[in-house]
Each structure stands twice: as structure tokens, then as C-alpha cells.
Coordinates of C-alpha atoms in Angstrom, one line a residue:
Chain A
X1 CA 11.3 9.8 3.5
X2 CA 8.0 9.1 2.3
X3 CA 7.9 13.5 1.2
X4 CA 5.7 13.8 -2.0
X5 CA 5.2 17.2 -3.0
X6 CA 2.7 18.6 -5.7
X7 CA 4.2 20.3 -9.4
X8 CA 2.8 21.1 -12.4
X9 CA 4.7 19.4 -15.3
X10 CA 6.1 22.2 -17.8
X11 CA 7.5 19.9 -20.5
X12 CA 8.5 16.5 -21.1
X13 CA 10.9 14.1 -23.7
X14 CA 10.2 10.8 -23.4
X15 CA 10.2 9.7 -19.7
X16 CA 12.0 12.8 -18.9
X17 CA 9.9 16.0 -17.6
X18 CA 10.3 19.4 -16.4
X19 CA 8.2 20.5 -13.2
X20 CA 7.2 23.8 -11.8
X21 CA 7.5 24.1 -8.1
X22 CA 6.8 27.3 -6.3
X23 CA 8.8 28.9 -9.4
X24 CA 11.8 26.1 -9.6
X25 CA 12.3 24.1 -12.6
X26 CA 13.6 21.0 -11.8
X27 CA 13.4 17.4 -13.6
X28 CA 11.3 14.8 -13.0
X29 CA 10.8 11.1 -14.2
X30 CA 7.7 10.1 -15.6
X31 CA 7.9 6.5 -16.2
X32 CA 5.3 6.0 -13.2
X33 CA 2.6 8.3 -15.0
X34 CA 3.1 7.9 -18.6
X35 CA 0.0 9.6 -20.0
X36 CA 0.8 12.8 -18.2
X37 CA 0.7 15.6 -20.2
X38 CA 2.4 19.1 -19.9
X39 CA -0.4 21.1 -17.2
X40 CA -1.0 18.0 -15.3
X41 CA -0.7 18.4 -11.5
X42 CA 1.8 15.4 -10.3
X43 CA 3.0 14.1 -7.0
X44 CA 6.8 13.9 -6.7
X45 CA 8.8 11.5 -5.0
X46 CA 12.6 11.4 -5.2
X47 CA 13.0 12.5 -8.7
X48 CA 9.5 10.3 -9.7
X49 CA 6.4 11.3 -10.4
X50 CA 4.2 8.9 -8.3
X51 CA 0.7 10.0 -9.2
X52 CA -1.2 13.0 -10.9
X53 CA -3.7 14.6 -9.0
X54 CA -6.9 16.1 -9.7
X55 CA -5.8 19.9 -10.7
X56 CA -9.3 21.0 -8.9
X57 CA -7.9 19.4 -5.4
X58 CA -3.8 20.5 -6.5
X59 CA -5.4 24.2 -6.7
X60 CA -7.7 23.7 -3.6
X61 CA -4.2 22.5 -1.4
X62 CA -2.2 25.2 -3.1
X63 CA -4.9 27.9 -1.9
X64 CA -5.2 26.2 1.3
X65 CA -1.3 26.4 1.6
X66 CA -1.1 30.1 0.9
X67 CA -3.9 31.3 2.9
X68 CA -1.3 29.1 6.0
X69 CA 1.2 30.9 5.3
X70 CA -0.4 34.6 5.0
X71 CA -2.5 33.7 8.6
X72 CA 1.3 32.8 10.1
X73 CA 2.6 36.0 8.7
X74 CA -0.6 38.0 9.9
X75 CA 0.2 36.9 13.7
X76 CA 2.0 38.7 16.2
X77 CA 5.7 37.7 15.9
X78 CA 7.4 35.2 17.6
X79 CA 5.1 32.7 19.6
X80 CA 6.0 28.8 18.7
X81 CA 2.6 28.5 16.9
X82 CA 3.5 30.6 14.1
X83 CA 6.5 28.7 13.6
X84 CA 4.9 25.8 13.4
X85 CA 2.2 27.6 10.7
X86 CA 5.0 28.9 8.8
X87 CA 7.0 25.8 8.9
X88 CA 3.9 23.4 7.5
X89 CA 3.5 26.0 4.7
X90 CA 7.4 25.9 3.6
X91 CA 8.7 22.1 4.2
X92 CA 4.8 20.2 5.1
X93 CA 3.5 20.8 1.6
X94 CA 6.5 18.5 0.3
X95 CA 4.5 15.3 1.3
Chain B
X1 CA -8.7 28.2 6.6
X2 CA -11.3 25.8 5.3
X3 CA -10.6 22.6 4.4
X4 CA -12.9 20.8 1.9
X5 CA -16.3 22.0 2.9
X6 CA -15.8 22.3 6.6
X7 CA -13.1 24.8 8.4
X8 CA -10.6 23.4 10.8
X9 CA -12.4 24.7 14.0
X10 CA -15.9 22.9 13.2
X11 CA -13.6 19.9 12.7
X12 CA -12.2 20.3 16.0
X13 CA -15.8 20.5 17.6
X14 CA -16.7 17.7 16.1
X15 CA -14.2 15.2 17.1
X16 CA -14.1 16.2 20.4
X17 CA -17.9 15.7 20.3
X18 CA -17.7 12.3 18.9
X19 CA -14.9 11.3 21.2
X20 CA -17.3 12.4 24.5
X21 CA -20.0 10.2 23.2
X22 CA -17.7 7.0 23.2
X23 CA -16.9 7.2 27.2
X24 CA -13.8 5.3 27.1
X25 CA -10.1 6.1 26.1
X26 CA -9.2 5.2 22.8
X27 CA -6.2 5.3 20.9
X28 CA -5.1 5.4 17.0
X29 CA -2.1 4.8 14.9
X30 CA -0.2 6.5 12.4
X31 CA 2.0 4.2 10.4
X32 CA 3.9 7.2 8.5
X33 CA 6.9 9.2 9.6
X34 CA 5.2 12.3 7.6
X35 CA 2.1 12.4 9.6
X36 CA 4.3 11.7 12.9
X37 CA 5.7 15.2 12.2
X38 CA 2.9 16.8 10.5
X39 CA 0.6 15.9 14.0
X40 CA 3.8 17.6 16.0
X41 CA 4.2 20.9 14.0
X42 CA 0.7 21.7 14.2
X43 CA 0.0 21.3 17.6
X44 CA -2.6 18.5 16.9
X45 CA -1.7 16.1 19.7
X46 CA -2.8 19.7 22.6
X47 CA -6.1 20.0 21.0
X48 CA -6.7 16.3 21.1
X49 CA -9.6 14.7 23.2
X50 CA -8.8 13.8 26.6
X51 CA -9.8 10.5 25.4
X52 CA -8.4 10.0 22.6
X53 CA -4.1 9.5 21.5
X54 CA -2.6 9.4 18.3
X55 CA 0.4 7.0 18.6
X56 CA 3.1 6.5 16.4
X57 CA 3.2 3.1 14.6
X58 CA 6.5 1.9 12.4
X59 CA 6.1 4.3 9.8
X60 CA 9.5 5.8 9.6
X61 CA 11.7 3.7 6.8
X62 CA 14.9 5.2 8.5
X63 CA 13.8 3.7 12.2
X64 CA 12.5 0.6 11.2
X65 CA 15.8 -0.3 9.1
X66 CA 17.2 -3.2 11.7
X67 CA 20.7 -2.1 13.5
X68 CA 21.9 -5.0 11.5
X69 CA 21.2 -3.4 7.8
X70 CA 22.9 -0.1 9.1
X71 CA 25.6 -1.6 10.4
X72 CA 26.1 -3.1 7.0
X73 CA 25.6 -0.4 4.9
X74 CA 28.3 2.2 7.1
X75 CA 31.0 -0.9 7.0
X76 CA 30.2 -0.4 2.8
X77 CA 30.4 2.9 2.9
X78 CA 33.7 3.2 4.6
X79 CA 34.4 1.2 2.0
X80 CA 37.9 3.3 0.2
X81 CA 36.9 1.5 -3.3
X82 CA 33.3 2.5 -3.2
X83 CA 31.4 5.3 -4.0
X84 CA 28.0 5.3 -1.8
X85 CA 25.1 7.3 -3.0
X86 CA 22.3 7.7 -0.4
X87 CA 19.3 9.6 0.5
X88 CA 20.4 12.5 3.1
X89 CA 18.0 11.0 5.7
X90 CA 20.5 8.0 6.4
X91 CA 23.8 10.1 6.7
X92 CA 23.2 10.4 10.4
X93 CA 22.0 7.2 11.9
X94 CA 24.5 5.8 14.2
X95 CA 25.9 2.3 13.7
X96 CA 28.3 0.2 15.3
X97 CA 31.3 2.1 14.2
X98 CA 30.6 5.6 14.0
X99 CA 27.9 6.8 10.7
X100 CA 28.0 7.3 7.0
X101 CA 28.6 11.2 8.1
X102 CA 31.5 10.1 10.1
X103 CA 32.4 7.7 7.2
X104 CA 32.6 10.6 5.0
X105 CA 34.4 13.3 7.5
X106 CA 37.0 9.9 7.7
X107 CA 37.0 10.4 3.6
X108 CA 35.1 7.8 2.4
X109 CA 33.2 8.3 -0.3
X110 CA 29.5 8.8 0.5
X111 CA 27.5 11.0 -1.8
X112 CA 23.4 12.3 -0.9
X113 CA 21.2 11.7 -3.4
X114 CA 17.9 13.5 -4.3
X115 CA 17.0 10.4 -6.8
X116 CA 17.8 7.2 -7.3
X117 CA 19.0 8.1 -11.0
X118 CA 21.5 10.2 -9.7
X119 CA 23.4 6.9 -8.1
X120 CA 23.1 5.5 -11.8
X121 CA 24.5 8.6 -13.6
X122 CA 27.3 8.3 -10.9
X123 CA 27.7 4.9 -12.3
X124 CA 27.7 6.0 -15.8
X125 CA 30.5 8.9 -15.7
X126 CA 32.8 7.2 -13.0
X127 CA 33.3 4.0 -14.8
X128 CA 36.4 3.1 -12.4
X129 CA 34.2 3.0 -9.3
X130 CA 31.4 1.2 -7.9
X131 CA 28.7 2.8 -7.1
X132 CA 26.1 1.5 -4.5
X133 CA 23.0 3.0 -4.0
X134 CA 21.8 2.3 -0.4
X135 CA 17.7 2.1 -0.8
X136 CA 16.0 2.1 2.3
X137 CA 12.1 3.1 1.9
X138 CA 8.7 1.9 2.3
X139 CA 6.2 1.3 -1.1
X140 CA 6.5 4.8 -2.7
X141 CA 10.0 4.8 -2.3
X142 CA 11.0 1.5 -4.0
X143 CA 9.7 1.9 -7.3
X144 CA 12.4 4.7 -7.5
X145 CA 14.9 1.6 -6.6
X146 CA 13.5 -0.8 -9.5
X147 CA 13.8 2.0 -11.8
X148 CA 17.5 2.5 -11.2
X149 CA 18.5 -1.5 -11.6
X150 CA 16.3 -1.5 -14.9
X151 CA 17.8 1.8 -16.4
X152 CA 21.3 0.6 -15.1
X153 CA 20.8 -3.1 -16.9
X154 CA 19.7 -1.2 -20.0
X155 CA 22.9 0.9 -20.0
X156 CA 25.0 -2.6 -19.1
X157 CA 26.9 -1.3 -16.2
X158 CA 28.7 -3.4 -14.3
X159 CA 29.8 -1.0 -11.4
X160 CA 26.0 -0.4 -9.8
X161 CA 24.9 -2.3 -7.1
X162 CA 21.7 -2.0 -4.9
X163 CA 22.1 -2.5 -0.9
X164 CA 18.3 -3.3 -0.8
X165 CA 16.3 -3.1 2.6
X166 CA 12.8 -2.1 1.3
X167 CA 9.8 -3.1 3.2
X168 CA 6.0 -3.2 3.1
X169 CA 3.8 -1.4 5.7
X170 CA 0.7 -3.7 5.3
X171 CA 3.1 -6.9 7.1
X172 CA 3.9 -4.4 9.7
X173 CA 0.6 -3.4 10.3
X174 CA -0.9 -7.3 10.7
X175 CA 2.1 -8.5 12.9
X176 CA 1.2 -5.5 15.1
X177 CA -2.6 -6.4 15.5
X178 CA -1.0 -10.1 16.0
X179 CA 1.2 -9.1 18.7
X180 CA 1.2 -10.9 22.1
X181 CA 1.7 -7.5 23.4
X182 CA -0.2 -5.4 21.5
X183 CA -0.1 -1.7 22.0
X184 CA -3.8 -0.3 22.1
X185 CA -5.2 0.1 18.6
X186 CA -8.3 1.1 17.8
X187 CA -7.8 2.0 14.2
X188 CA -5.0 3.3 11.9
X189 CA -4.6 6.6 9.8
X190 CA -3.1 4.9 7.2
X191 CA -0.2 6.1 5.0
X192 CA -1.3 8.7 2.8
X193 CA 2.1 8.2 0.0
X194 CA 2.3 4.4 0.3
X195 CA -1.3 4.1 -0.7
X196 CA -0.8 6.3 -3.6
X197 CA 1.4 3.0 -5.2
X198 CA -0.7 0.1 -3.3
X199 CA -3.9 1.7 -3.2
X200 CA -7.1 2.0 -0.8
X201 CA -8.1 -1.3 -1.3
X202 CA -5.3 -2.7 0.2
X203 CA -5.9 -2.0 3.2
X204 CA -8.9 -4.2 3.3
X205 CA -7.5 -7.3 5.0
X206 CA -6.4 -4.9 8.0
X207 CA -10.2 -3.9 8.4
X208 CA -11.8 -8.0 7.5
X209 CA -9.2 -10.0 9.3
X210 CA -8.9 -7.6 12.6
X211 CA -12.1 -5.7 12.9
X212 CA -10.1 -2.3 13.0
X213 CA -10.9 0.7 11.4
X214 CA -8.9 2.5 8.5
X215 CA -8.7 5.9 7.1
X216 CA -6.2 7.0 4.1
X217 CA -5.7 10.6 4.8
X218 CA -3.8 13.6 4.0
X219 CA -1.2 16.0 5.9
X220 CA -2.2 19.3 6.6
X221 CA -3.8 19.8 9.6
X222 CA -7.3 20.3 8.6
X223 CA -7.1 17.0 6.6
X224 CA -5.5 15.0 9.6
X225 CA -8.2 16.5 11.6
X226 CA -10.6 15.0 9.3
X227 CA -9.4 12.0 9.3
X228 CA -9.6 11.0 12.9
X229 CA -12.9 12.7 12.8
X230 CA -13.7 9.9 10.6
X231 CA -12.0 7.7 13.2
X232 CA -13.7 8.5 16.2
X233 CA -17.4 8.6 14.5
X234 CA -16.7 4.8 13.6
X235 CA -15.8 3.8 17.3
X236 CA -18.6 5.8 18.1
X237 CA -20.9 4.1 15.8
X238 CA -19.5 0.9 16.5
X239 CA -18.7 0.7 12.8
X240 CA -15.7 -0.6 11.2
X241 CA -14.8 0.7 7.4
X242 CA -12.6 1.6 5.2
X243 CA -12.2 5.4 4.3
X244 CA -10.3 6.9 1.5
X245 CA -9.9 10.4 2.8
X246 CA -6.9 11.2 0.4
X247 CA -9.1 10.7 -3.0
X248 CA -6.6 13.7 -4.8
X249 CA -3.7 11.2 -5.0
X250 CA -4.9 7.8 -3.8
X251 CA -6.7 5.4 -5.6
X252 CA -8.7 2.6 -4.9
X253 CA -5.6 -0.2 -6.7
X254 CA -3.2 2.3 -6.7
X255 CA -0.1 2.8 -9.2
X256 CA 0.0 0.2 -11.3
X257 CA 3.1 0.8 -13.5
X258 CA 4.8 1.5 -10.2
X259 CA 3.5 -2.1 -9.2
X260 CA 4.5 -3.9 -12.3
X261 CA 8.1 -2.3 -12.0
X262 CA 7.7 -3.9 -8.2
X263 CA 7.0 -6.9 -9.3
X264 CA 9.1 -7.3 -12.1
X265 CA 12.6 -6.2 -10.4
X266 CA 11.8 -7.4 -6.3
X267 CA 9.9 -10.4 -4.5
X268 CA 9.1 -10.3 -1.0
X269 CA 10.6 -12.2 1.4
X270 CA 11.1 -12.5 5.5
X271 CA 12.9 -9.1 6.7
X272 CA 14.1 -8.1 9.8
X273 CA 12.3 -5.1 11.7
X274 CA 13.9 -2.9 14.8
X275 CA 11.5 -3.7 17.5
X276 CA 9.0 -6.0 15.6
X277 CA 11.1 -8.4 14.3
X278 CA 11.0 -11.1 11.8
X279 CA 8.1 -10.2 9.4
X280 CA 7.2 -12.9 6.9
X281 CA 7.1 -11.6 3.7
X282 CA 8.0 -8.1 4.9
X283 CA 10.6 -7.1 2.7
X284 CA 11.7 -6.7 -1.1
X285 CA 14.7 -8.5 -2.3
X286 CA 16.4 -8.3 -6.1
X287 CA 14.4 -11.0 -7.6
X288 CA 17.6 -13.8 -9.5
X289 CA 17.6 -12.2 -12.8
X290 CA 19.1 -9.2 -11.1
X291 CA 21.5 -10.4 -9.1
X292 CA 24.2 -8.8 -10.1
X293 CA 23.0 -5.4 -8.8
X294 CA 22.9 -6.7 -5.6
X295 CA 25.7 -5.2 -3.8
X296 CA 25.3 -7.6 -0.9
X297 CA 26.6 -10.4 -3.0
X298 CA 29.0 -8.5 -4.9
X299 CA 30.6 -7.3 -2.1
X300 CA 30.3 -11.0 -0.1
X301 CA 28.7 -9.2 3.1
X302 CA 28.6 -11.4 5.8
X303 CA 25.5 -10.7 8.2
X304 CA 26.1 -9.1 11.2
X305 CA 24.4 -9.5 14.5
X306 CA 21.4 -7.1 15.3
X307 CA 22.4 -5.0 18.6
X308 CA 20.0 -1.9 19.4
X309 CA 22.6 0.4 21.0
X310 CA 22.3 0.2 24.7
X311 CA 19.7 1.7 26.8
X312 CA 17.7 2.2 23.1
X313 CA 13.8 2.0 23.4
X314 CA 13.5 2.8 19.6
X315 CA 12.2 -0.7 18.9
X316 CA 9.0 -0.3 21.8
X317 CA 8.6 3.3 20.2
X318 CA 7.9 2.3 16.7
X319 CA 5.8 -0.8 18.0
X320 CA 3.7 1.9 19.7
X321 CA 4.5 0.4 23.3
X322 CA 6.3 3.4 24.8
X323 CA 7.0 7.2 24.4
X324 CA 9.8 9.0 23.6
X325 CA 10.0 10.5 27.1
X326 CA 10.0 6.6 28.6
X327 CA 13.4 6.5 27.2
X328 CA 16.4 7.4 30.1
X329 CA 18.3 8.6 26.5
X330 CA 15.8 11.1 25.4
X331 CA 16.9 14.1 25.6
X332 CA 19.6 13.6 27.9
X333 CA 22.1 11.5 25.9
X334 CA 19.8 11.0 22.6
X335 CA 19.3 14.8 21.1
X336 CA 19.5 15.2 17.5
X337 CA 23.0 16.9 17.8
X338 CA 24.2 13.7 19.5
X339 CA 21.5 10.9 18.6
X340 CA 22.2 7.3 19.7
X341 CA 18.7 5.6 18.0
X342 CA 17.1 6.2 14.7
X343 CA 13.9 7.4 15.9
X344 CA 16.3 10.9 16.8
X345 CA 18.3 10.9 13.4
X346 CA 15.5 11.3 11.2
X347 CA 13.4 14.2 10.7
X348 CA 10.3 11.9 10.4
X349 CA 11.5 10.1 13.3
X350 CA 8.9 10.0 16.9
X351 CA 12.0 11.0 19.2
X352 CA 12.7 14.2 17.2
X353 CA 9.6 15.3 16.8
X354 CA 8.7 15.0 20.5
X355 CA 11.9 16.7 21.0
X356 CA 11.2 19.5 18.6
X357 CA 7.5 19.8 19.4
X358 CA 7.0 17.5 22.6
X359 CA 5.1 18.9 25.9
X360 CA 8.8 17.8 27.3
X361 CA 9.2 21.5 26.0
X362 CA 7.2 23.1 28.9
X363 CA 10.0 22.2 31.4
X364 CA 11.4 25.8 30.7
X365 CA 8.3 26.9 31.5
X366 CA 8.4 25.7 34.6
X367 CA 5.8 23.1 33.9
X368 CA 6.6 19.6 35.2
X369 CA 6.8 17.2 31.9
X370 CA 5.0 14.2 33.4
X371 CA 1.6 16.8 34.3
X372 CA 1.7 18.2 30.9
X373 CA 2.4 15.0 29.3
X374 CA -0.9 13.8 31.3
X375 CA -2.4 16.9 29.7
X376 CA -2.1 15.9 26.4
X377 CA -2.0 11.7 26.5
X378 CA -4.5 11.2 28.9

């Protein structure tokens, strides 16, 4: 319950914001990091931005994430492990 | 993959190094469903130490909601007059009489949320209903509730009501170290999303008042792996401290507009735990001035007695006094098609991921589940 997953905020009116993630738009509140600015990397919980992260360690996870899920889809096919790889790049980022 | 300046593998080296210099078994907690399942996926718990176990502490909001509070909220929701927004993870969990799932198949009306607004905006366009908005959640979850009973007071509706069962992790954590039986603990992997609203320094009284170690860390593997690194080289080093190994997101006093909005819309107050209990000052309720959101008044809920289902072992699980595969229910009767205790509803729940990841996996293998479970908790 406790996901947060890291966007980069497109837009905002007010208290309501726009965030890109992986390519989806969706909206986000703001009223928990009012000074954030379109650009800013934020952590997203339930619809609420909780936090906005240093873009030099939201670049560093997002690099770490992809280079996850090219080694799972590098490995031979079909053992549990690169399940589990695959999995923590798709759903484990959302924390 | 490198994580930080140092790749997984050299992490792995290291801690296993660390842990051979300390000659005794040792065990940590993890008070946060995420890491629960994170430590599962990747494998984490069959690379361990011989020496050294990760237990899972009462970090799953969904497990440690007393029987009591879900028993109330599925009598709500079968409610025909109400409307019951909720966050997916609760549409499972068995009560007394059936779940909100089986509330809803019944035609009640129960809808999943992805945010707390979305309950209020139900509010706003179905004036003839009431809506109630079933928050369940830990510190980074609750400031989503207070946001909801402020926008819905600034809109004036009068059909949006709160069934509130928030609680604090830092209560847990103390009665835990204050237990008569307490489980093994020789320092926590603290939650990595609560502290982003309550902050490192929090977790200060934990490592003054008890002597135990704490590390704030992270979820991938590289980063978990760090952070009982850090662990073990403080046993090691007979060293107790306070590590902030999540700096991206956490902060040493946290969020504080998510803290004001805490404080202005809850106070805390005694709540009830599965497993642990009464916990003084454990849990947030509505503070007077809004007490008209509060659906448990609105709706004149009378308590109802807190019965774990029979045979349950969810309560010693989350206290970190037993494993899943202790249970006579896991597995056999308890699977997450058919689950009879929280701890196999929710994703972030110990039972399911033991079940999804657990060495109880090796028995079609061939491999007898008590040798491998030796294997990996030594």
C-alpha cells in the first residue's frame, strides 16, 4: 500500500499537476510539494505527490531500472529468476 | 548493474563478509510490506548469510488492520444506501461475513479507488448517496486521507464520510522491542515511504531508548542489499546508529506540509493491532472539528468483537514470532485464490509472498520444504 513511484511533473494549475510516467499522463496532486515546478522529479503516492527527489538520483534509479530490465530480457528464457528481474523492473519501481 | 558506487555482487561479498566476522546468528526487521515483497522477488532471502534472517515486522497496513476494523468496514459496505470507495488492496480480505468483493458480487456498492479525491468527486456528482471512503494506511498514506476531509469541508458536502483506521509505525516498532516475547531483533530496515512524511530523524528514539540499530533504505535489490550491509557492519562493530540510506526521497524531518495536514485533521490515540494489540497512541482519529466526516458516528457503528479467523497465525507473523510455513493454513487452506488471513490477501502481505517466492516452492522439485527452509533461515 505504501507503492511510491517516481514522475516527472509535465504541468500544473494550482494544486493540480500532470506527470509523466514511463510515457502516461496522468494527474497528480501537489498540495504536499508546493514549490514543485514543471521538470521536477516527484514521488507519487495515491494520486499525491509525497516528495521530490533529487533528478541526479531519479535519473540514476531510472538507468538502474532499465539496465534490470534489458539483463532480464538478455537471459535465457524462462527460469524463475528472470521473472522475478522482469517483474521488479515493471511493478518494483512503483515504490 | 551498479548501484551507487558499488555493483550488487561486491555488495553481496561484503555482507557475507561482515556477517562471518560476527559468529553468532543474527536477525533484522523489515517493518514495510514493500520491502517484504521486494526481498521475495529478488531472491534476496537464498543469497543471505547463514547467519543472518530478514524477518518481516508489521509493515503491511492491510495485515495489521484488526479483524474488528474489517469486520466493520464489509458490514458498511454491504451497506444498500452507501457507496464505498476503497483502495483495491482491501477488496479481498476476508471478514466475518464474506469480503467487500463478495459485498460487491452481492450488489453492494463498493467502488476501488486509485486516490483519495476520487471518493470526494464521487461525493460531489452523486449528491443522493453517501460516500465513505475506507482509509486504511500507515504515514504516507494518511495525508492522502486529511486531504480528502479538508477538500470535502471546503466543497460543504454533507454525504462524505471517513472510516478511519490509520496507524503509525514508530508505536509498533517500540511495543515490539517492549514485548514480553520479543522476536529476535537486532536492528530494523526501516520504512523507506513512511520516512519520506516523518523523516530520518524519527527514528531516533528506536536507536536511544533500545540500543537497536536503524537503516532508512531503498527497494531495489542493490539498495536493500546495502542496507543490511550497513546492518551487519554495525553488529559487527558493536555500533549502534542511525543511517539514512534513502537520502533521494527521505529527509532528515521529513514532509512537513504532509505533517501539518496530519496534525491539523487527526490526533493520535490508542488503536487496536492484529497480533500486537493495544498500542497507546498508535492510531489517527478525526480530530472534533471534523466529526462529521467520520462515518463511524454517522453511521452509529457499534464495535464488534476482534476474532482472528480460526487456525490464523497472521497476528505471530506480523509480530515476527512465526513463518508463514508455521501456519497449518498456509498453503493448504490459505492460498491467495482462497485466503482466510490478511497476510495472504495482500500483495505486500508475508503469506503471499512466501507463497509466490517461498523455498515452500522447492516441494515440486522434490526438495523437502523444512531442509530448504533450513537452507535459507538458518
Amino acid at each position: 500500500m505504501c507503492l511510491a513511484v517516481p514522475a516527472k511533473l509535465i504541468t500544473h494549475n494550482g494544486l493540480e499537476g500532470v506527470v509523466d510516467l514511463h510515457g502516461n499522463r496522468l494527474p497528480v496532486n501537489i498540495m504536499l510539494t508546493p514549490d514543485a515546478q514543471p521538470g521536477d522529479w516527484l514521488l507519487i503516492h495515491a494520486g499525491f505527490a509525497i516528495e521530490k527527489l533529487d533528478p541526479k538520483q531519479a535519473g540514476e534509479t531510472w538507468a538502474l531500472l532499465r539496465d534490470v530490465a534489458q539483463a532480464a530480457a538478455n537471459s535465457p528464457a524462462g527460469s524463475e529468476a528472470d521473472a522475478s528481474a522482469h517483474s521488479s523492473t515493471g511493478k518494483g519501481d512503483r515504490r | 548493474m551498479n548501484i551507487g558506487a558499488r555493483p550488487s555482487e561486491e555488495l553481496l561479498r561484503a555482507l557475507h563478509a561482515s556477517a562471518a566476522d560476527i559468529g553468532r546468528s543474527i536477525a533484522f526487521m523489515e517493518v514495510c510490506g514493500t520491502h517484504t515483497t521486494s526481498a521475495f522477488r529478488c531472491g534476496l532471502h537464498s543469497v543471505m548469510p547463514k547467519n543472518v534472517r530478514l524477518i518481516s515486522g508489521p509493515g503491511c497496513p492491510v495485515c495489521v488492520t484488526a479483524q474488528a476494523d474489517i469486520d466493520e468496514l464489509i458490514d458498511l459496505g454491504s451497506r444498500r444506501e452507501i457507496t464505498l470507495c476503497t483502495y483495491g488492496d482491501m477488496l479481498r480480505v476476508p471478514g466475518k461475513h464474506g469480503s467487500l468483493e463478495k459485498a460487491r458480487g452481492d450488489g453492494a456498492n463498493i467502488e476501488v479507488v486509485y486516490s483519495s479525491l476520487d471518493a470526494v468527486r464521487m461525493a460531489q456528482t452523486h449528491p443522493d448517496r453517501q460516500v465513505v471512503f475506507a482509509a486504511v494506511g500507515f504515514e504516507t498514506t494518511a495525508p492522502a486521507t486529511a486531504a480528502a476531509i479538508c477538500a470535502a469541508q471546503e466543497l460543504g458536502l454533507d454525504n462524505f464520510t471517513v472510516l478511519a483506521s490509520h496507524k503509525l509505525i514508530l508505536p509498533a516498532m517500540r511495543a515490539l522491542l517492549s514485548a514480553a516475547d520479543r522476536p529476535m531483533i537486532d536492528g530494523f530496515l526501516c520504512p523507506g515511504h513512511v520516512s519520506v512524511i516523518i523523516g530520518s530523524d524519527a527514528y531516533r528514539c528506536i536507536v536511544e531508548e533500545f540500543n537497536t540499530p536503524c537503516v532508512i533504505g531503498g527497494f531495489e535489490p542493490g539498495l536493500l542489499l546495502s542496507s543490511l550491509l550497513c546492518l551487519t557492519e554495525m553488529i559487527a562493530a558493536g555500533r549502534v546508529a542511525l543511517v539514512n540510506q534513502y537520502p533521494q526521497a527521505v529527509r532528515p524531518t521529513g514532509n512537513a506540509h504532509a505533517q501539518a495536514l496530519l496534525q491539523k485533521v487527526f490526533e493520535t490515540g490508542n488503536a487496536h493491532w492484529r497480533g500486537l494489540g493495544l498500542i497507546p497512541q498508535s492510531g489517527l482519529f478525526l480530530r472534533q472539528g471534523y466529526a462529521r466526516f467520520n462515518a463511524a458516528q454517522r453511521f452509529s457503528l457499534k464495535p464488534v468483537e476482534d476474532r482472528e479467523p480460526a487456525g490464523c497465525i497472521c497476528g505471530r507473523i506480523i509480530s515476527g514470532l512465526a513463518l508463514p510455513p508455521e501456519c497449518k493454513l498456509f498453503g493448504r487452506a490459505c492460498t491467495p485464490v482462497q485466503p482466510i488471513g490478511p497476510c495472504m490477501v495482500s500483495s505486500e502481505g508475508t503469506c503471499a509472498a512466501w507463497f509466490k517466492y517461498g523455498p515452500h516452492r522447492a516441494e515440486s522439485h522434490g526438495v523437502a520444504p523444512a531442509q530448504q527452509l533450513q537452507e535459507v533461515l538458518p
